[in-house]
Amino acid sequence: MEEFIEVRNVYFRYDIGEGTDASDNSYALRGINLKINKGEFVAVVGHNGSGKSTLAKHFNSIFIPTTGDVFVSGMNTKDDDHLFDIRKTVGLVLQNPDNQIVAGIVEEDVAFGCENLGVPPDEIRTRVDNALKAVDMYEYRKHSPDKLSGGQKQRVAIAGIIAMEPECIVLDEPTAMLDPQGRDEVISTVLRLNKERGITIILITHYMEEAVLADRVVIVDSGTLLLDGTPREVFAQNELLKRHRLDVPQATELNHRLRGCGFDLPDCVLDEEECAEALKKILKK
Amino acid sequence: MGRDITLGQFMPGHSVIHRLDARSKILLLISYIVFIFIAGNYMSLLLITMASLLVVLSTRISFKMYLKSMRVILFVVLFTGILNIFYGSGEVLWEWWIIKITQGGINNAIFVTVRIATLVMISSVLTFTTSPSDLTDAIERLLKPLTVFHIKVHEIAMMMTIALRFIPVLLEETDKIMNAQKARGADMESGNVFKRVKALIPVLIPLFVSSFRRANDLAMAMECRCYNGGKGRTRMRILRFSGVDLFALIFSLVIFSGVILCNIYFSPLTR
């Protein structure tokens, strides 16, 4: 697989003004190294204040590393000449769906990014229609965003990014403010975009159930990378995760505890189905 | 609260007026307003009012909506109307102590009332039949010549778009904060005007704070979508003049010349 995004020894400190103590604690990111390949679905997990959202904003040069570098397709995010190329390549969807919709009509909001890029009107039309179909919101194209549910608004926001035809979409806790149904809508849309269109997805989340769906899980804790691997590898490290006050999916936890009681169960299960399957085996004995 | 604001509410439809280019609607509205005030006697006032009514009916929006938007300014209309009765010259119709009602006063009252009512009605036509985005788009294009004087027309239009987009969001938020304060025992419904205004301060402060947070988020979202001011920007929808616009222009020109002719051939009003 082709290397796409590279985060090289990144330290980041929020600008806290002069005279404040610049001790080690003030860094939100402390030496992050990460490589992401084209077409991957990566989940970045961590609890509040772990630096995961800060990291997300480094991928399209909203934030510039204090030290270290971030490369997107070989372009350094520090380089102002490539600013718009980078933002065109890596789209960012934010947490609050209300605050990222600019226009008063769905299709015009989706067009906003293309209009900024100076795409000709006819092409904007086709791109907007395609983007709205991709997130299953085409029939709402003439609606006003405030009549939509949270999940629908978030899908409109995703469409606004897709219309710019990015190679990668970073989603910064897109489901944190949604109800379970809205969460399902958004996650299944994201999965589909990854599988059908081959768009690289970086999903920032604190729901372990969402992380399980990714190809790769990266755990961030107090500004450093704690674990990096497939969901199975990562969630097998139950003890380590516990020590850092991180959850594992319920099914994984159940499996782990039963295993601790001496039952003959696999190392790690990821979802309810696998868990049920494993339990069925020992119950039949 | 705020659920029944009709002034400035877009109602989608397919009437002739809906199909007009937003730019022609704005320009024609301005000229209608000018001619409502140019009309100097009953004949010309009748003509321009009838024409406005015709425009209102051809939007195929229920007349009730127009009445609703007029209800907001009903008090102002009645107040100025009644006040005008007592001013004016000409034949004295009725007199008591220092109060004098003259023919000119009654003329004034009728004129002011009809003028304001027509004005509100015809203005509602613009906001009822034009989507907010069309409206800001049209304003941006009409003001384009002002860029010569270094006026940032694009920025103004963008501000309008964002303001319109966030009105319902902020109304909802106000509702929420008010309920939250009420749940903490805040009393907003009793007391005199000053007490009530004072009771609003704990609503306005959180609203302000959260607006700034929203603005910060929105700015970031716009940056993510490569917003760079108006430079090199294209638009998905292009405004185009069509046959309907030509028809509207001819119709309006006929009415306007009618108003001028009526002003000339019929005697001016005593005031």
Coordinates of C-alpha atoms in Angstrom, one line a residue:
Chain A
M1 CA 0.0 0.0 0.0
E2 CA 1.1 3.5 -0.8
E3 CA 2.1 5.8 2.1
F4 CA -0.2 8.7 2.3
I5 CA 0.0 10.7 5.5
E6 CA 3.0 10.8 7.7
V7 CA 3.2 12.3 11.1
R8 CA 6.9 12.7 12.1
N9 CA 7.8 13.3 15.8
V10 CA 5.1 15.9 16.3
Y11 CA 5.0 18.0 19.5
F12 CA 2.2 20.6 19.8
R13 CA 1.5 23.2 22.4
Y14 CA -1.5 25.5 22.4
D15 CA -0.5 29.1 22.4
I16 CA -1.0 30.0 26.0
G17 CA 0.5 33.4 25.9
E18 CA 3.8 34.7 27.3
G19 CA 4.9 34.3 30.8
T20 CA 3.2 31.0 31.4
D21 CA 5.3 28.1 32.5
A22 CA 6.3 26.1 29.5
S23 CA 6.7 22.8 31.3
D24 CA 6.2 19.4 29.7
N25 CA 2.6 19.2 30.8
S26 CA 1.6 22.1 28.6
Y27 CA 2.1 20.0 25.4
A28 CA -1.1 18.5 24.0
L29 CA 0.9 16.2 21.7
R30 CA 4.2 14.8 22.8
G31 CA 6.2 13.0 20.1
I32 CA 3.6 11.4 17.8
N33 CA 4.8 9.2 15.0
L34 CA 2.2 7.8 12.7
K35 CA 2.0 6.6 9.1
I36 CA -1.3 6.2 7.3
N37 CA -1.7 4.4 4.0
K38 CA -4.1 5.1 1.2
G39 CA -7.5 3.4 1.5
E40 CA -7.1 2.6 5.2
F41 CA -9.8 3.0 7.8
V42 CA -8.1 4.2 11.0
A43 CA -9.8 4.8 14.3
V44 CA -8.1 7.1 16.7
V45 CA -9.3 6.5 20.3
G46 CA -8.6 8.2 23.5
H47 CA -10.4 9.8 26.4
N48 CA -11.2 13.5 26.8
G49 CA -8.0 15.6 26.8
S50 CA -5.8 12.9 25.4
G51 CA -4.9 15.0 22.4
K52 CA -6.9 13.0 19.8
S53 CA -8.8 16.1 18.5
T54 CA -5.6 18.1 18.4
L55 CA -4.0 15.4 16.3
A56 CA -7.0 15.4 13.9
K57 CA -6.6 19.1 13.2
H58 CA -2.9 18.5 12.2
F59 CA -3.9 16.4 9.2
N60 CA -5.2 19.4 7.1
S61 CA -3.0 22.1 8.5
I62 CA -5.6 23.7 10.8
F63 CA -2.9 23.3 13.4
I64 CA 0.8 23.4 12.6
P65 CA 3.1 21.3 14.8
T66 CA 5.2 23.2 17.3
T67 CA 8.0 20.9 16.4
G68 CA 8.1 18.0 14.0
D69 CA 6.4 17.7 10.6
V70 CA 3.2 16.3 9.1
F71 CA 3.3 15.3 5.4
V72 CA 0.2 14.8 3.2
S73 CA 1.1 13.1 -0.1
G74 CA 4.6 14.5 0.3
M75 CA 3.4 18.0 1.1
N76 CA 4.5 19.5 4.4
T77 CA 1.5 21.1 6.2
K78 CA 3.8 24.0 7.2
D79 CA 4.1 25.0 3.6
D80 CA 1.7 27.8 2.9
D81 CA 1.9 27.3 -0.9
H82 CA 0.3 23.9 -0.6
L83 CA -2.4 25.0 2.0
F84 CA -5.4 24.6 -0.3
D85 CA -4.0 21.4 -2.0
I86 CA -3.7 19.9 1.4
R87 CA -7.2 20.9 2.5
K88 CA -8.5 19.6 -0.8
T89 CA -6.9 16.3 -0.2
V90 CA -7.8 15.9 3.4
G91 CA -11.3 17.0 4.5
L92 CA -12.2 17.5 8.1
V93 CA -15.7 17.0 9.6
L94 CA -16.2 18.5 13.0
Q95 CA -18.2 17.4 16.0
N96 CA -21.1 19.9 16.1
P97 CA -23.2 19.4 13.0
D98 CA -24.9 22.8 13.5
N99 CA -21.8 24.8 13.5
Q100 CA -20.3 23.6 10.3
I101 CA -23.2 24.2 7.9
V102 CA -22.7 27.6 6.2
A103 CA -25.7 28.0 3.9
G104 CA -29.4 28.0 4.5
I105 CA -30.2 25.3 1.9
V106 CA -28.7 21.8 2.0
E107 CA -27.4 21.7 -1.6
E108 CA -25.9 25.1 -1.4
D109 CA -24.0 24.2 1.7
V110 CA -22.6 21.1 -0.1
A111 CA -21.6 23.3 -3.0
F112 CA -19.7 25.8 -0.7
G113 CA -16.4 24.0 -0.8
C114 CA -16.5 23.6 -4.6
E115 CA -17.4 27.2 -5.0
N116 CA -14.4 28.2 -3.0
L117 CA -12.2 26.0 -5.2
G118 CA -13.5 27.8 -8.3
V119 CA -15.0 24.7 -9.9
P120 CA -17.1 25.6 -13.0
P121 CA -20.9 25.7 -12.2
D122 CA -22.0 22.7 -14.3
E123 CA -19.4 20.5 -12.6
I124 CA -20.4 21.8 -9.1
R125 CA -23.9 20.6 -9.9
T126 CA -22.9 17.1 -10.8
R127 CA -20.5 16.9 -7.8
V128 CA -23.1 18.1 -5.4
D129 CA -25.7 15.6 -6.7
N130 CA -23.2 12.8 -6.4
A131 CA -22.1 13.8 -3.0
L132 CA -25.7 14.0 -1.7
K133 CA -26.4 10.6 -3.2
A134 CA -23.3 9.1 -1.6
V135 CA -24.6 10.1 1.9
D136 CA -28.2 9.2 1.0
M137 CA -29.5 12.8 1.4
Y138 CA -30.4 13.5 -2.2
E139 CA -34.1 13.9 -1.5
Y140 CA -33.4 16.5 1.1
R141 CA -31.3 18.7 -1.2
K142 CA -33.8 21.6 -1.2
H143 CA -34.4 21.5 2.6
S144 CA -33.3 23.9 5.2
P145 CA -30.6 22.4 7.5
D146 CA -32.5 23.3 10.7
K147 CA -35.4 21.0 9.8
L148 CA -33.0 18.0 9.7
S149 CA -32.0 15.6 12.5
G150 CA -28.5 15.5 14.0
G151 CA -27.5 12.5 11.9
Q152 CA -28.8 14.0 8.7
K153 CA -27.0 17.3 9.4
Q154 CA -23.8 15.4 10.0
R155 CA -24.3 13.5 6.7
V156 CA -24.8 16.9 4.9
A157 CA -21.5 18.0 6.5
I158 CA -19.8 14.9 5.1
A159 CA -21.3 15.5 1.7
G160 CA -19.9 19.0 1.8
I161 CA -16.4 17.5 2.2
I162 CA -17.0 14.7 -0.4
A163 CA -18.0 17.3 -3.0
M164 CA -14.4 18.6 -2.9
E165 CA -13.3 15.0 -3.9
P166 CA -10.8 14.5 -1.2
E167 CA -8.6 11.4 -0.9
C168 CA -9.0 11.3 2.9
I169 CA -11.7 12.3 5.3
V170 CA -10.9 13.0 9.0
L171 CA -13.9 12.9 11.2
D172 CA -13.4 14.5 14.7
E173 CA -15.9 12.8 17.0
P174 CA -18.7 13.1 14.4
T175 CA -21.1 11.0 16.5
A176 CA -20.5 12.5 20.0
M177 CA -23.6 14.8 19.8
L178 CA -25.9 12.3 18.1
D179 CA -28.5 9.8 19.2
P180 CA -27.9 6.1 18.6
Q181 CA -29.9 6.2 15.3
G182 CA -27.9 9.2 14.0
R183 CA -24.7 7.5 15.1
D184 CA -25.6 4.4 13.0
E185 CA -26.4 6.5 10.0
V186 CA -23.1 8.4 10.1
I187 CA -20.9 5.3 10.8
S188 CA -22.5 3.2 8.0
T189 CA -22.1 6.1 5.6
V190 CA -18.4 6.4 6.5
L191 CA -17.9 2.6 6.1
R192 CA -19.5 2.7 2.7
L193 CA -17.3 5.6 1.6
N194 CA -14.3 3.7 2.6
K195 CA -15.3 0.4 1.0
E196 CA -16.9 1.6 -2.2
R197 CA -14.9 4.7 -3.0
G198 CA -11.7 3.8 -1.4
I199 CA -11.5 7.1 0.5
T200 CA -9.1 6.9 3.4
I201 CA -10.9 7.5 6.7
I202 CA -9.5 8.7 10.0
L203 CA -12.2 8.4 12.6
I204 CA -11.6 10.1 15.9
T205 CA -13.9 8.7 18.5
H206 CA -14.3 7.6 22.1
Y207 CA -16.9 4.8 21.3
M208 CA -15.1 1.5 21.3
E209 CA -18.0 0.0 19.3
E210 CA -17.1 2.3 16.4
A211 CA -13.3 1.6 16.7
V212 CA -13.9 -2.1 16.3
L213 CA -15.2 -1.5 12.7
A214 CA -11.9 0.0 11.6
D215 CA -9.0 -1.7 9.9
R216 CA -6.6 -0.3 12.4
V217 CA -7.0 1.2 15.9
V218 CA -4.6 3.9 17.3
I219 CA -4.9 4.6 21.0
V220 CA -3.7 8.1 22.1
D221 CA -3.1 8.8 25.7
S222 CA -1.8 12.1 27.2
G223 CA -0.4 13.2 23.9
T224 CA 1.5 10.0 23.0
L225 CA 0.7 6.9 21.0
L226 CA -0.2 4.1 23.4
L227 CA -1.1 1.3 21.0
D228 CA -1.4 0.8 17.2
G229 CA -2.7 -2.3 15.5
T230 CA -5.7 -4.2 14.3
P231 CA -8.7 -4.0 16.6
R232 CA -8.1 -7.5 17.6
E233 CA -4.5 -6.8 18.6
V234 CA -5.4 -3.7 20.4
F235 CA -8.3 -4.9 22.4
A236 CA -6.5 -8.0 23.5
Q237 CA -4.4 -5.7 25.6
N238 CA -7.2 -5.5 28.1
E239 CA -5.0 -4.9 31.2
L240 CA -3.0 -2.1 29.6
L241 CA -6.2 -0.3 28.4
K242 CA -7.7 -0.6 31.9
R243 CA -4.6 0.9 33.4
H244 CA -5.1 4.0 31.2
R245 CA -8.8 4.2 32.1
L246 CA -9.9 3.2 28.7
D247 CA -12.9 0.9 27.9
V248 CA -13.1 -2.1 25.7
P249 CA -16.3 -3.1 23.9
Q250 CA -18.7 -4.9 26.3
A251 CA -18.5 -8.2 24.5
T252 CA -14.7 -8.1 24.6
E253 CA -14.8 -7.4 28.3
L254 CA -17.3 -10.2 29.0
N255 CA -15.1 -12.6 27.1
H256 CA -12.0 -11.5 29.0
R257 CA -13.6 -11.9 32.4
L258 CA -14.9 -15.3 31.7
R259 CA -11.5 -16.3 30.4
G260 CA -10.1 -15.0 33.7
C261 CA -12.4 -17.4 35.5
G262 CA -10.8 -20.3 33.6
F263 CA -13.3 -20.8 30.7
D264 CA -11.8 -22.0 27.5
L265 CA -12.4 -18.9 25.3
P266 CA -10.5 -17.2 22.5
D267 CA -7.9 -14.5 23.3
C268 CA -10.2 -11.7 22.0
V269 CA -13.6 -11.3 20.6
L270 CA -14.7 -8.0 19.0
D271 CA -18.5 -8.0 18.8
E272 CA -21.6 -9.6 20.3
E273 CA -21.8 -12.1 17.5
E274 CA -18.3 -13.5 18.0
C275 CA -18.9 -13.6 21.7
A276 CA -22.1 -15.5 21.3
E277 CA -20.4 -17.9 19.0
A278 CA -17.6 -18.5 21.5
L279 CA -20.0 -19.0 24.3
K280 CA -22.1 -21.4 22.3
K281 CA -19.1 -23.6 21.9
I282 CA -18.3 -24.0 25.6
L283 CA -22.0 -24.3 26.6
K284 CA -22.5 -27.2 24.2
K285 CA -19.7 -29.1 25.8
Chain B
M1 CA -41.1 32.1 20.9
G2 CA -40.1 33.3 17.4
R3 CA -42.1 30.5 15.8
D4 CA -44.6 32.9 14.2
I5 CA -42.3 35.5 12.6
T6 CA -43.7 35.9 9.1
L7 CA -41.9 39.0 8.1
G8 CA -39.0 37.7 6.0
Q9 CA -40.1 34.1 5.6
F10 CA -39.6 32.3 2.4
M11 CA -42.4 30.2 1.0
P12 CA -41.4 28.0 -1.9
G13 CA -43.7 27.9 -4.9
H14 CA -43.8 28.0 -8.7
S15 CA -45.7 31.2 -9.5
V16 CA -44.6 33.9 -12.0
I17 CA -43.3 35.9 -9.2
H18 CA -41.2 33.0 -7.8
R19 CA -39.7 32.5 -11.2
L20 CA -38.5 36.1 -11.5
D21 CA -34.8 36.8 -11.1
A22 CA -34.1 38.0 -7.6
R23 CA -32.2 41.0 -9.0
S24 CA -35.3 42.2 -10.9
K25 CA -37.4 41.6 -7.9
I26 CA -35.2 43.8 -5.7
L27 CA -35.0 46.6 -8.3
L28 CA -38.7 46.5 -9.1
L29 CA -39.6 46.5 -5.4
I30 CA -37.5 49.7 -4.9
S31 CA -39.2 51.4 -7.9
Y32 CA -42.7 50.3 -6.6
I33 CA -41.9 51.9 -3.2
V34 CA -40.8 55.0 -4.9
F35 CA -43.9 55.2 -7.0
I36 CA -46.2 54.5 -4.0
F37 CA -44.8 57.8 -2.6
I38 CA -44.9 59.6 -6.0
A39 CA -48.7 58.9 -6.3
G40 CA -50.2 62.3 -5.4
N41 CA -53.9 61.9 -5.7
Y42 CA -56.6 59.2 -5.2
M43 CA -56.5 58.0 -8.8
S44 CA -52.8 57.4 -8.9
L45 CA -52.8 55.8 -5.4
L46 CA -55.7 53.6 -6.5
L47 CA -53.7 52.5 -9.6
I48 CA -50.5 51.6 -7.8
T49 CA -52.4 49.9 -4.9
M50 CA -54.4 47.8 -7.4
A51 CA -51.2 46.9 -9.3
S52 CA -49.5 45.9 -6.0
L53 CA -52.6 43.8 -5.1
L54 CA -52.4 42.1 -8.5
V55 CA -48.7 41.2 -7.8
V56 CA -49.6 39.9 -4.3
L57 CA -52.4 37.7 -5.7
S58 CA -50.2 36.3 -8.5
T59 CA -47.7 34.9 -5.9
R60 CA -50.5 32.4 -5.1
I61 CA -49.6 32.6 -1.4
S62 CA -52.6 32.8 0.9
F63 CA -53.6 36.4 1.6
K64 CA -53.7 35.5 5.3
M65 CA -49.9 35.4 5.3
Y66 CA -49.7 39.0 4.1
L67 CA -52.3 40.0 6.7
K68 CA -50.1 38.4 9.4
S69 CA -47.0 40.3 8.3
M70 CA -49.1 43.5 8.4
R71 CA -50.3 42.7 12.0
V72 CA -46.8 43.4 13.2
I73 CA -47.0 47.1 12.2
L74 CA -50.8 47.5 12.7
F75 CA -50.2 49.7 15.7
V76 CA -47.8 52.0 13.8
V77 CA -50.2 52.3 10.9
L78 CA -53.3 53.1 13.1
F79 CA -51.3 55.5 15.2
T80 CA -49.9 57.6 12.4
G81 CA -53.3 57.3 10.6
I82 CA -55.2 58.8 13.5
L83 CA -52.6 61.4 14.3
N84 CA -52.8 62.6 10.7
I85 CA -56.5 63.3 10.9
F86 CA -55.8 66.3 13.1
Y87 CA -53.2 67.8 10.9
G88 CA -53.8 69.4 7.6
S89 CA -55.6 72.4 6.0
G90 CA -58.6 73.0 3.9
E91 CA -62.3 72.9 4.6
V92 CA -63.0 72.4 8.3
L93 CA -65.5 69.5 8.8
W94 CA -65.7 69.4 12.6
E95 CA -64.3 71.5 15.4
W96 CA -64.2 71.2 19.2
W97 CA -62.0 73.2 21.5
I98 CA -58.5 73.0 19.9
I99 CA -59.3 69.9 17.9
K100 CA -60.1 70.5 14.3
I101 CA -60.8 67.9 11.6
T102 CA -60.2 69.1 8.1
Q103 CA -60.7 67.6 4.6
G104 CA -56.9 67.7 4.2
G105 CA -56.4 65.8 7.5
I106 CA -58.7 63.0 6.4
N107 CA -56.9 62.8 3.1
N108 CA -53.6 62.6 4.8
A109 CA -54.8 59.8 7.1
I110 CA -56.1 57.7 4.3
F111 CA -52.9 58.3 2.3
V112 CA -50.6 57.4 5.1
T113 CA -52.5 54.2 5.9
V114 CA -52.9 53.0 2.4
R115 CA -49.2 53.8 1.6
I116 CA -47.8 51.9 4.6
A117 CA -50.1 48.9 4.1
T118 CA -49.2 48.7 0.4
L119 CA -45.5 49.1 1.2
V120 CA -45.5 46.2 3.7
M121 CA -47.5 44.1 1.3
I122 CA -45.2 44.6 -1.7
S123 CA -42.1 44.1 0.5
S124 CA -43.5 40.9 1.8
V125 CA -43.8 39.7 -1.8
L126 CA -40.0 39.9 -2.1
T127 CA -39.2 38.0 1.1
F128 CA -42.0 35.5 0.6
T129 CA -41.1 34.5 -2.9
T130 CA -37.3 34.7 -2.8
S131 CA -35.1 32.1 -1.0
P132 CA -32.6 33.8 1.4
S133 CA -29.7 32.5 -0.7
D134 CA -31.1 34.0 -3.9
L135 CA -31.6 37.2 -2.1
T136 CA -28.0 37.5 -0.8
D137 CA -26.7 36.4 -4.1
A138 CA -28.7 39.1 -5.9
I139 CA -27.6 41.7 -3.4
E140 CA -24.0 40.7 -3.9
R141 CA -24.4 41.1 -7.7
L142 CA -26.3 44.3 -7.5
L143 CA -23.7 45.9 -5.2
K144 CA -20.8 44.6 -7.2
P145 CA -20.1 48.1 -8.7
L146 CA -19.4 49.3 -5.2
T147 CA -16.2 47.3 -5.1
V148 CA -14.7 50.2 -7.0
F149 CA -15.0 52.2 -3.7
H150 CA -13.2 49.3 -1.8
I151 CA -16.5 48.2 -0.2
K152 CA -16.2 44.4 0.5
V153 CA -19.4 43.3 -1.2
H154 CA -18.7 39.6 -1.0
E155 CA -18.0 39.8 2.7
I156 CA -21.3 41.7 3.3
A157 CA -23.2 39.0 1.4
M158 CA -21.4 36.2 3.3
M159 CA -22.3 37.8 6.6
M160 CA -26.0 38.0 5.5
T161 CA -25.9 34.3 4.5
I162 CA -24.5 33.3 7.8
A163 CA -26.8 35.5 9.8
L164 CA -29.9 34.1 8.0
R165 CA -28.6 30.5 8.6
F166 CA -28.0 31.0 12.3
I167 CA -31.3 32.9 13.2
P168 CA -33.2 29.6 13.8
V169 CA -30.2 28.0 15.6
L170 CA -29.9 31.0 17.9
L171 CA -33.7 31.2 18.5
E172 CA -33.7 27.5 19.6
E173 CA -30.7 28.1 21.8
T174 CA -32.4 31.2 23.5
D175 CA -35.4 28.9 24.2
K176 CA -33.2 26.3 25.8
I177 CA -31.3 28.8 27.9
M178 CA -34.6 30.5 29.0
N179 CA -35.9 27.1 30.1
A180 CA -32.7 26.3 31.9
Q181 CA -32.9 29.6 33.8
K182 CA -36.5 29.1 34.6
A183 CA -35.7 25.6 36.0
R184 CA -33.3 27.5 38.3
G185 CA -36.1 29.7 39.5
A186 CA -35.6 32.7 37.2
D187 CA -38.8 34.8 36.9
M188 CA -39.2 36.3 33.4
E189 CA -42.9 36.8 33.1
S190 CA -43.8 39.1 36.0
G191 CA -42.8 42.6 37.1
N192 CA -42.6 45.8 35.1
V193 CA -40.7 46.4 31.9
F194 CA -37.4 47.2 33.7
K195 CA -37.6 44.0 35.8
R196 CA -38.2 41.9 32.7
V197 CA -35.4 43.4 30.8
K198 CA -33.1 42.8 33.7
A199 CA -34.3 39.2 33.9
L200 CA -33.1 38.8 30.3
I201 CA -29.4 39.5 31.2
P202 CA -28.8 35.9 32.4
V203 CA -30.2 34.7 29.1
L204 CA -28.2 37.0 26.9
I205 CA -24.8 36.3 28.5
P206 CA -24.7 32.6 27.9
L207 CA -26.2 33.2 24.4
F208 CA -23.3 35.6 23.7
V209 CA -20.7 33.2 24.9
S210 CA -22.0 30.3 22.9
S211 CA -22.3 32.4 19.8
F212 CA -18.6 33.1 20.0
R213 CA -17.9 29.4 20.3
R214 CA -20.1 28.7 17.3
A215 CA -18.4 31.4 15.3
N216 CA -15.0 29.8 16.1
D217 CA -16.3 26.4 15.0
L218 CA -17.8 27.8 11.8
A219 CA -14.6 29.7 10.9
M220 CA -12.7 26.4 11.2
A221 CA -15.3 24.5 9.2
M222 CA -15.1 27.2 6.5
E223 CA -11.3 27.0 6.5
C224 CA -11.5 23.3 6.1
R225 CA -13.5 23.9 2.9
C226 CA -10.9 26.2 1.5
Y227 CA -12.8 29.4 2.1
N228 CA -10.5 32.3 1.0
G229 CA -12.8 35.3 0.7
G230 CA -14.4 36.1 -2.6
K231 CA -11.3 35.6 -4.7
G232 CA -11.6 33.0 -7.5
R233 CA -14.9 31.8 -6.2
T234 CA -17.5 30.4 -8.6
R235 CA -21.2 29.8 -7.9
M236 CA -23.3 26.7 -8.5
R237 CA -26.4 28.6 -9.4
I238 CA -26.2 31.4 -11.9
L239 CA -28.9 34.1 -11.9
R240 CA -30.3 34.6 -15.4
F241 CA -32.8 37.2 -16.7
S242 CA -35.6 35.5 -18.7
G243 CA -38.8 36.4 -20.5
V244 CA -40.7 36.6 -17.2
D245 CA -38.4 39.4 -16.2
L246 CA -39.0 41.3 -19.4
F247 CA -42.8 40.9 -18.9
A248 CA -42.5 42.2 -15.3
L249 CA -40.5 45.1 -16.5
I250 CA -43.0 46.1 -19.1
F251 CA -46.0 45.6 -16.8
S252 CA -44.3 47.8 -14.1
L253 CA -43.4 50.5 -16.7
V254 CA -47.0 50.7 -17.8
I255 CA -48.2 51.1 -14.2
F256 CA -45.5 53.7 -13.4
S257 CA -46.4 55.8 -16.4
G258 CA -50.0 55.5 -15.5
V259 CA -49.2 56.9 -12.0
I260 CA -47.4 59.8 -13.5
L261 CA -50.3 60.5 -16.0
C262 CA -52.8 60.4 -13.2
N263 CA -50.7 62.8 -11.2
I264 CA -50.7 65.2 -14.1
Y265 CA -54.3 64.9 -15.3
F266 CA -56.1 64.8 -12.0
S267 CA -56.0 67.6 -9.5
P268 CA -53.6 67.3 -6.6
L269 CA -54.9 66.7 -3.1
T270 CA -55.5 69.3 -0.5
R271 CA -53.3 68.5 2.5

